Coordinates of C-alpha atoms in Angstrom, one line a residue:
M1 CA -18.0 -21.2 17.1
T2 CA -13.7 -21.9 17.6
G3 CA -13.9 -24.9 15.0
R4 CA -15.2 -23.3 11.9
L5 CA -12.9 -20.0 12.9
D6 CA -10.2 -22.8 12.2
S7 CA -11.5 -24.3 9.4
F8 CA -13.0 -21.8 7.6
F9 CA -10.0 -19.8 7.5
E10 CA -7.6 -23.5 8.2
I11 CA -5.9 -20.9 11.4
T12 CA -4.2 -24.3 12.4
A13 CA -3.3 -26.0 8.9
R14 CA -1.3 -22.4 8.7
G15 CA 0.5 -23.2 12.4
S16 CA -0.8 -20.2 14.1
T17 CA -4.4 -19.9 15.6
L18 CA -6.9 -17.9 17.0
V19 CA -5.1 -15.8 19.9
Q20 CA -2.4 -15.3 16.6
E21 CA -4.5 -13.7 14.1
I22 CA -6.6 -11.1 15.8
R23 CA -3.0 -9.7 17.1
G24 CA -1.3 -9.8 13.7
G25 CA -5.0 -7.4 12.4
L26 CA -4.6 -5.4 14.9
T27 CA -1.3 -5.2 14.0
T28 CA -2.1 -5.0 10.4
F29 CA -4.6 -1.8 11.7
F30 CA -2.1 -0.3 13.1
T31 CA 0.4 -0.1 10.9
M32 CA -1.8 1.1 7.4
A33 CA -5.2 3.0 9.6
Y34 CA -2.3 5.8 9.2
I35 CA -4.0 6.5 4.9
V36 CA -7.6 7.1 7.0
V37 CA -5.3 10.9 8.1
L38 CA -3.1 10.8 5.2
N39 CA -6.4 10.2 2.2
P40 CA -7.7 13.2 3.8
L41 CA -5.0 15.3 3.1
I42 CA -3.7 14.5 0.1
I43 CA -7.6 14.3 -1.7
G44 CA -9.4 16.0 0.4
T45 CA -7.3 19.4 0.0
V46 CA -6.8 19.5 -4.2
A47 CA -8.8 21.5 -5.5
D48 CA -10.9 19.9 -9.1
G49 CA -11.2 21.7 -11.9
E50 CA -14.6 24.0 -11.1
G51 CA -12.2 25.3 -7.4
S52 CA -14.3 22.9 -5.4
F53 CA -12.9 20.0 -3.3
L54 CA -13.8 16.5 -3.0
G55 CA -18.0 16.3 -1.9
G56 CA -18.4 19.7 -3.8
G57 CA -17.9 21.9 -1.1
S58 CA -15.6 26.0 -1.4
E59 CA -13.7 24.3 1.6
P60 CA -12.1 20.9 2.3
N61 CA -14.9 18.7 4.4
L62 CA -11.9 16.1 6.0
A63 CA -13.8 14.3 8.4
M64 CA -16.0 12.8 5.6
I65 CA -13.2 11.9 3.6
A66 CA -12.0 9.8 7.3
A67 CA -14.9 8.0 7.4
A68 CA -15.9 7.4 4.0
T69 CA -11.9 5.9 3.9
A70 CA -12.2 4.0 6.9
L71 CA -15.8 2.3 5.3
V72 CA -14.9 1.5 2.2
A73 CA -11.4 -0.2 3.7
G74 CA -13.5 -1.6 6.4
L75 CA -15.8 -3.8 4.1
L76 CA -13.1 -5.0 1.6
S77 CA -10.6 -5.9 4.1
I78 CA -13.0 -8.2 5.1
M79 CA -13.9 -9.2 2.0
M80 CA -10.6 -10.2 1.1
G81 CA -10.4 -12.7 4.5
V82 CA -14.3 -14.3 4.4
W83 CA -13.5 -14.7 -0.1
A84 CA -9.6 -14.9 -0.5
R85 CA -8.9 -15.2 3.6
F86 CA -5.6 -13.9 3.0
P87 CA -3.8 -11.7 5.9
L88 CA -4.2 -9.2 3.3
A89 CA -6.2 -5.6 4.2
M90 CA -6.9 -3.3 1.9
A91 CA -7.9 0.7 1.7
A92 CA -6.8 3.6 -0.5
G93 CA -3.5 3.3 -2.4
L94 CA -0.8 5.7 -1.4
G95 CA 0.4 6.9 -5.0
L96 CA -2.7 6.5 -7.1
N97 CA -4.6 8.8 -4.8
A98 CA -1.6 11.2 -5.0
F99 CA -2.6 10.4 -9.3
V100 CA -6.3 11.1 -9.1
A101 CA -6.6 14.8 -7.4
Y102 CA -3.7 15.8 -9.3
G103 CA -3.0 14.0 -12.4
I104 CA -7.1 14.3 -13.0
A105 CA -8.6 16.0 -11.0
S106 CA -7.2 19.3 -11.2
R107 CA -7.2 19.4 -14.5
S108 CA -9.0 21.6 -16.7
G109 CA -12.5 21.6 -16.6
M110 CA -13.1 18.1 -14.3
T111 CA -14.7 17.5 -11.7
W112 CA -14.7 15.1 -8.6
P113 CA -16.8 13.6 -9.4
E114 CA -15.8 13.4 -12.6
A115 CA -12.5 11.9 -11.8
M116 CA -14.0 9.2 -9.2
G117 CA -15.9 8.0 -12.4
F118 CA -13.3 6.9 -13.9
V119 CA -11.5 5.5 -11.1
V120 CA -14.5 3.2 -11.0
I121 CA -14.4 2.0 -15.1
E122 CA -10.5 0.8 -14.2
G123 CA -12.7 -0.8 -11.8
V124 CA -14.7 -2.9 -14.3
V125 CA -12.5 -3.1 -16.0
I126 CA -9.8 -4.7 -14.1
L127 CA -12.3 -7.3 -12.8
I128 CA -13.1 -7.9 -16.5
L129 CA -9.1 -9.3 -16.5
V130 CA -9.1 -10.8 -13.4
M131 CA -12.9 -13.0 -14.3
T132 CA -11.4 -13.9 -17.9
N133 CA -8.5 -15.1 -16.0
F134 CA -6.4 -13.2 -17.7
R135 CA -4.6 -11.1 -14.6
K136 CA -3.9 -14.5 -12.7
A137 CA -2.0 -15.3 -16.0
V138 CA 0.5 -13.2 -16.2
F139 CA 1.5 -13.5 -13.0
A140 CA 2.1 -16.6 -13.3
A141 CA 3.6 -16.0 -15.8
V142 CA 6.6 -13.5 -14.4
P143 CA 9.1 -15.7 -13.6
T144 CA 10.6 -16.7 -9.9
F145 CA 13.9 -14.9 -9.4
L146 CA 11.8 -11.6 -10.6
K147 CA 8.4 -12.3 -8.0
Q148 CA 11.6 -12.9 -4.8
A149 CA 13.3 -9.6 -6.6
I150 CA 9.2 -7.2 -6.6
A151 CA 9.6 -8.2 -3.0
V152 CA 12.9 -7.6 -1.9
G153 CA 11.8 -4.0 -3.7
I154 CA 8.9 -4.0 -1.5
G155 CA 11.2 -4.2 1.3
L156 CA 12.7 -1.9 1.4
F157 CA 10.6 0.7 -0.5
L158 CA 8.7 -0.6 3.0
A159 CA 11.7 0.3 5.7
F160 CA 12.4 3.5 3.6
I161 CA 8.7 4.8 4.3
G162 CA 8.4 4.7 7.9
L163 CA 12.3 5.9 8.1
Y164 CA 11.2 9.4 5.1
D165 CA 7.4 9.6 7.0
A166 CA 9.3 9.3 10.8
G167 CA 11.2 12.2 9.9
I168 CA 14.4 10.1 9.9
V169 CA 15.7 10.0 6.7
R170 CA 14.5 13.6 5.2
T171 CA 15.3 15.8 2.5
G172 CA 18.9 16.8 3.0
A173 CA 21.5 20.3 2.3
G174 CA 23.0 19.9 -0.2
T175 CA 22.1 16.2 -0.5
P176 CA 18.7 14.8 -2.0
T177 CA 17.8 12.4 1.9
Q178 CA 19.5 12.9 5.3
F179 CA 20.1 10.6 8.3
G180 CA 17.8 13.4 11.0
D181 CA 19.0 16.6 11.8
G182 CA 21.6 17.4 10.1
G183 CA 23.1 13.7 10.5
Y184 CA 21.9 14.0 14.5
I185 CA 18.8 12.4 17.0
S186 CA 17.3 16.3 17.3
T187 CA 13.8 16.3 18.3
W188 CA 11.7 13.7 20.8
P189 CA 9.9 12.4 17.4
M190 CA 13.1 11.2 16.3
V191 CA 13.4 9.6 19.6
V192 CA 10.5 7.9 20.1
F193 CA 10.5 6.5 16.4
V194 CA 14.4 4.8 18.0
V195 CA 12.4 4.0 21.0
G196 CA 10.0 1.6 19.1
L197 CA 12.7 0.9 16.0
F198 CA 14.7 -0.8 19.0
T199 CA 11.1 -1.8 21.2
A200 CA 10.6 -3.7 18.6
I201 CA 14.4 -5.5 17.7
V202 CA 14.9 -6.7 21.2
L203 CA 11.6 -8.1 21.1
M204 CA 12.1 -10.3 18.6
V205 CA 15.4 -11.1 18.8
K206 CA 14.5 -12.5 22.4
K207 CA 10.9 -14.4 20.6
V208 CA 8.4 -12.4 22.6
R209 CA 5.3 -13.4 20.8
G210 CA 3.1 -10.3 19.3
A211 CA 6.8 -8.0 19.6
L212 CA 6.0 -5.5 16.6
L213 CA 2.1 -4.4 18.5
I214 CA 3.6 -3.9 21.8
S215 CA 6.5 -1.2 20.2
I216 CA 4.2 0.2 18.6
A217 CA 1.7 0.7 21.8
A218 CA 4.3 1.4 24.4
A219 CA 5.7 4.3 21.6
T220 CA 2.1 5.3 21.6
V221 CA 2.8 5.9 25.4
L222 CA 5.5 7.2 25.5
A223 CA 4.8 9.9 22.9
I224 CA 1.2 11.0 24.4
I225 CA 3.3 11.4 27.7
L226 CA 6.2 13.6 25.8
E227 CA 3.3 15.6 24.2
A228 CA 1.9 16.2 26.7
T229 CA 4.6 17.8 29.3
M230 CA 6.1 19.4 26.6
S231 CA 3.7 20.9 24.4
L232 CA 5.1 19.2 20.9
G233 CA 2.1 20.4 18.3
S234 CA 3.1 19.8 13.9
S235 CA 5.7 20.3 12.6
E236 CA 4.6 22.9 10.5
D237 CA 3.8 25.2 13.4
N238 CA 7.1 23.9 14.9
P239 CA 10.3 21.6 12.6
D240 CA 10.1 19.8 16.5
G241 CA 7.7 18.4 15.9
W242 CA 5.6 16.1 14.5
A243 CA 5.6 14.7 11.1
L244 CA 1.6 13.9 11.1
V245 CA -1.1 13.0 14.1
V246 CA 0.3 14.9 16.7
P247 CA -1.2 12.3 19.8
A248 CA -2.9 14.2 22.4
L249 CA -6.3 12.9 23.7
P250 CA -9.3 13.8 22.1
D251 CA -12.1 15.9 24.0
S252 CA -14.7 12.9 23.1
A253 CA -13.3 9.2 22.0
V254 CA -16.7 9.4 20.1
S255 CA -18.3 10.8 16.8
L256 CA -20.3 10.2 14.9
P257 CA -19.5 8.9 10.9
D258 CA -20.5 11.6 7.8
F259 CA -21.3 8.9 4.6
S260 CA -22.7 11.2 2.6
L261 CA -20.0 11.5 0.3
I262 CA -20.6 7.9 -0.7
G263 CA -22.1 7.6 -4.0
Q264 CA -21.0 11.4 -5.4
V265 CA -19.3 9.9 -9.2
D266 CA -20.1 10.3 -13.0
L267 CA -19.5 7.6 -14.0
F268 CA -18.9 9.5 -17.9
G269 CA -19.0 13.1 -17.1
G270 CA -14.7 12.7 -18.0
F271 CA -14.4 11.5 -21.6
T272 CA -16.7 15.1 -22.1
S273 CA -14.6 17.7 -20.4
L274 CA -11.4 15.3 -22.2
P275 CA -10.4 14.6 -25.3
V276 CA -11.4 11.6 -24.8
L277 CA -7.5 9.8 -25.9
T278 CA -6.9 11.5 -22.9
A279 CA -9.7 10.7 -20.7
L280 CA -8.8 6.2 -22.4
L281 CA -4.8 6.9 -22.1
L282 CA -5.4 7.9 -17.9
V283 CA -7.6 5.5 -17.0
F284 CA -4.6 3.2 -18.7
S285 CA -2.0 4.5 -16.2
L286 CA -4.5 3.9 -13.1
L287 CA -5.0 0.8 -14.9
I288 CA -1.5 -0.5 -15.2
A289 CA -0.7 0.7 -11.7
D290 CA -3.2 -0.8 -10.3
F291 CA -2.4 -3.9 -12.7
F292 CA 0.8 -4.6 -11.3
D293 CA 1.1 -3.2 -7.9
T294 CA -1.3 -5.7 -5.5
M295 CA 1.0 -8.5 -8.1
G296 CA 4.4 -7.5 -6.0
T297 CA 2.2 -7.1 -2.7
M298 CA 0.3 -10.3 -2.1
T299 CA 4.0 -11.9 -3.5
A300 CA 5.5 -10.3 -1.0
V301 CA 3.1 -11.4 2.1
G302 CA 2.8 -14.7 1.1
A303 CA 6.5 -14.6 0.6
E304 CA 7.1 -13.5 4.3
A305 CA 3.6 -15.9 5.4
G306 CA 5.9 -18.0 4.4
L307 CA 2.4 -19.7 1.5
N308 CA 3.4 -19.7 -1.1
D309 CA 4.8 -22.6 -3.2
K310 CA 7.5 -23.0 -4.7
E311 CA 7.1 -21.1 -7.7
G312 CA 6.2 -17.8 -5.8
N313 CA 2.2 -17.6 -5.2
P314 CA 0.7 -17.4 -2.8
P315 CA -2.6 -20.2 -2.1
R316 CA -6.7 -18.4 -3.7
S317 CA -4.6 -16.6 -5.7
Q318 CA -7.6 -15.5 -8.1
Q319 CA -9.4 -14.9 -5.8
I320 CA -7.4 -12.5 -4.0
L321 CA -7.0 -10.3 -7.3
L322 CA -10.6 -10.3 -7.9
V323 CA -11.6 -9.0 -4.3
D324 CA -8.1 -6.4 -5.1
S325 CA -10.2 -5.7 -8.4
V326 CA -13.6 -4.7 -6.3
G327 CA -11.3 -2.8 -4.6
A328 CA -10.1 -0.3 -7.1
A329 CA -14.0 0.0 -8.4
A330 CA -15.2 0.3 -4.5
G331 CA -13.4 3.4 -3.7
G332 CA -13.8 5.0 -6.9
F333 CA -17.8 4.4 -5.9
G334 CA -17.0 6.0 -2.2
S335 CA -15.6 8.6 -3.6
V336 CA -11.6 8.5 -1.7
S337 CA -9.4 6.9 -5.1
S338 CA -8.9 2.9 -6.0
N339 CA -8.2 1.1 -2.7
T340 CA -6.0 -1.6 -3.4
S341 CA -4.1 -4.3 -1.2
Y342 CA -1.7 -3.1 1.6
I343 CA 2.5 -4.0 1.8
E344 CA 1.8 -2.5 6.1
S345 CA -0.1 -6.7 5.4
A346 CA 3.0 -7.5 5.6
A347 CA 3.3 -6.3 9.5
G348 CA 0.5 -8.3 10.5
V349 CA 1.8 -11.1 8.9
G350 CA 5.3 -10.6 10.9
D351 CA 3.4 -10.7 14.2
G352 CA 1.6 -13.8 13.7
A353 CA -1.2 -13.4 11.0
R354 CA -1.3 -16.0 8.8
T355 CA -4.9 -16.7 7.2
G356 CA -8.1 -13.7 6.0
L357 CA -8.8 -14.1 9.9
A358 CA -7.0 -11.5 10.4
S359 CA -7.7 -9.3 8.0
V360 CA -12.1 -10.1 9.4
V361 CA -10.1 -8.8 12.5
T362 CA -8.4 -5.9 10.1
G363 CA -12.2 -4.7 8.8
I364 CA -13.8 -4.2 12.1
A365 CA -11.6 -2.0 13.3
F366 CA -11.3 -0.1 10.9
L367 CA -15.7 -0.1 11.5
L368 CA -15.0 1.2 13.8
S369 CA -12.9 3.9 13.5
T370 CA -15.4 5.3 11.7
F371 CA -16.7 6.1 15.1
L372 CA -13.6 6.8 16.7
T373 CA -12.1 9.8 14.3
P374 CA -10.8 11.6 17.7
L375 CA -8.8 9.3 18.1
Y376 CA -6.8 9.0 15.4
A377 CA -4.3 11.6 17.3
L378 CA -3.0 8.6 19.3
V379 CA -0.9 6.9 17.4
P380 CA 1.4 9.0 15.8
F381 CA 3.6 8.0 12.8
E382 CA 6.5 8.0 14.5
A383 CA 4.8 5.4 16.5
A384 CA 4.0 3.7 13.9
T385 CA 7.1 3.6 11.5
P386 CA 9.6 1.3 12.5
V387 CA 7.4 -1.8 12.6
L388 CA 7.5 -0.7 8.2
V389 CA 11.6 -1.2 9.3
V390 CA 11.7 -3.9 10.3
V391 CA 9.3 -5.5 8.3
G392 CA 12.0 -4.0 5.4
F393 CA 14.0 -6.3 7.1
L394 CA 12.6 -9.4 6.4
M395 CA 11.6 -9.7 2.8
V396 CA 14.7 -8.2 2.2
S397 CA 16.4 -11.1 2.9
Q398 CA 14.7 -12.9 -0.2
V399 CA 17.6 -11.7 -1.7
A400 CA 19.4 -15.0 -1.5
G401 CA 17.2 -16.4 -3.0
I402 CA 18.6 -14.6 -6.7
D403 CA 21.6 -15.6 -9.2
W404 CA 24.1 -13.5 -8.4
K405 CA 26.1 -14.7 -10.6
D406 CA 23.7 -14.7 -13.4
Y407 CA 23.9 -11.5 -15.6
R408 CA 20.3 -11.6 -16.9
I409 CA 18.7 -12.6 -13.6
A410 CA 20.7 -10.5 -11.2
I411 CA 21.3 -7.6 -13.3
P412 CA 16.6 -7.2 -13.6
A413 CA 16.8 -8.0 -10.2
F414 CA 18.7 -5.2 -9.2
L415 CA 17.1 -3.1 -11.5
T416 CA 13.8 -3.7 -10.4
F417 CA 14.1 -3.3 -6.1
I418 CA 16.9 -0.3 -6.0
L419 CA 14.0 1.5 -8.2
M420 CA 10.9 0.9 -6.1
P421 CA 12.1 3.3 -2.4
F422 CA 14.3 5.3 -5.0
G423 CA 12.1 5.4 -7.7
Y424 CA 9.0 5.3 -4.1
S425 CA 7.0 3.7 -6.5
I426 CA 6.5 -0.8 -6.9
S427 CA 5.0 0.3 -10.6
V428 CA 8.2 1.6 -11.7
G429 CA 10.5 -0.5 -10.3
I430 CA 8.8 -3.8 -11.7
G431 CA 8.1 -2.0 -15.6
V432 CA 12.2 -1.1 -14.9
G433 CA 12.4 -4.6 -14.1
F434 CA 10.2 -7.2 -16.0
I435 CA 11.6 -4.3 -18.8
S436 CA 15.2 -4.9 -18.8
Y437 CA 14.6 -9.1 -18.1
V438 CA 13.2 -8.9 -22.2
V439 CA 16.0 -6.5 -22.9
L440 CA 18.8 -8.6 -21.9
Q441 CA 16.3 -12.3 -23.0
I442 CA 16.8 -10.8 -26.7
A443 CA 20.3 -9.4 -27.0
S444 CA 20.8 -13.1 -24.8
G445 CA 19.3 -15.2 -27.8
G446 CA 17.0 -16.0 -25.5
A447 CA 13.8 -14.8 -26.9
R448 CA 12.5 -17.6 -27.2
K449 CA 12.5 -18.4 -23.4
V450 CA 9.9 -15.4 -22.3
H451 CA 6.3 -16.3 -22.0
P452 CA 4.4 -14.3 -24.3
L453 CA 2.6 -12.3 -21.5
M454 CA 5.5 -11.0 -20.7
W455 CA 6.1 -9.4 -24.0
G456 CA 2.6 -8.1 -23.6
A457 CA 3.9 -7.1 -20.0
A458 CA 6.7 -5.2 -21.3
A459 CA 5.8 -4.4 -24.1
A460 CA 1.8 -2.4 -21.8
F461 CA 4.7 -1.0 -18.8
V462 CA 7.5 1.2 -22.2
L463 CA 3.2 3.1 -23.0
Y464 CA 3.4 4.3 -19.6
F465 CA 6.9 4.5 -19.0
A466 CA 5.6 7.2 -22.1
L467 CA 2.5 7.8 -21.1
G468 CA 4.0 12.3 -20.1
P469 CA 5.2 12.6 -23.5
I470 CA 1.6 10.9 -25.5
T471 CA -1.0 12.7 -23.7
T472 CA 1.3 16.5 -23.9
L473 CA 1.3 15.7 -28.0
V474 CA -2.3 14.7 -27.1
G475 CA -3.1 17.8 -25.5

């Protein structure tokens, strides 16, 4: 059995072991399991255009959304592992879910099933683009330095997410952001983050295997002890409390999941609730965000794992894009928003994962978690997010491969990686990088060097950035 696993997933060939893959898969799960809590809070607390919440009730049903979120994420992560054999896990996409909630479902006249219908349509379109090899061709047309810049930008984005979600970086008093509370580590949850961060750093420096997973476990134990002794509670009730998940031991570890949300989709109803052009622009905006986010993610994860070829392309990239495309439609059908590849997979790679077996482990953990919803309270943001900062550091190291003396390369690269954290969007960074690259090539007489697909991608991003004014004009 072990031999078959090794042969199928190429574990030994990629310099890994069965233990490393299991450990890496669990690390990825723990760093992205927050989506099972966060996705319901984003899409489950917004009423649609008719005043109903997701699932059709007059009150939010977060448990039902959490179960469906975990189910879809688990199935897709296993599919990624088995079909693409790449250490990339999937779940409901952050940013995409907010757009579905606030940009589509809450529109006048729209219903949640109609909004999820848009997500399914977007997934089908992007699947067709993959099956015709168009999506892969666009990816291959992107210059290597831009792929490196994308990896750097995602590293910075990950670090910022980790710091912000843990409250270490927060909205400032008179400044956009600030460190801690007025420049101080002033709360116990902040202390948990610091302990987790330095535990991970020290263990990595000492080359301890499983350093990231150990740091998550150690910080979580500390968080549970602090909550049990001090009753800090949520930051909504207490500014010194936990950011999202209160690490309290549950009364029961197991509960039966409610999957009734699956299939609550109205595929074409949105085209009658909104003007056809407006509906098409909304589908297009979802498509653009989904199309390029995964390209950046799989490049960054492949680079971190040392799996990319000399052009920066990961192995079995066509299969990766195919599974990711299925994820968009599957997320819509499951009524949990478009599912996409997660950059948090880099945490598992940082802990040794090199093959699709790690994604299978992550997927199984998600499926088991549908029965263990009370246990989501065990891992607060402050215990999991230090890993994102560490992985961000590892990914930023690729900045050394960019030629900073050639401004035609350096400026697009710079804009790509600074706008991801500053704009809080991977797609924004990629889009501005693509556009600036094409503009500078034209200005310097190098227009012929630009691949035709890069021209098309840059033009698509120009339209994407202008969607707001265009949508306003068409009503």
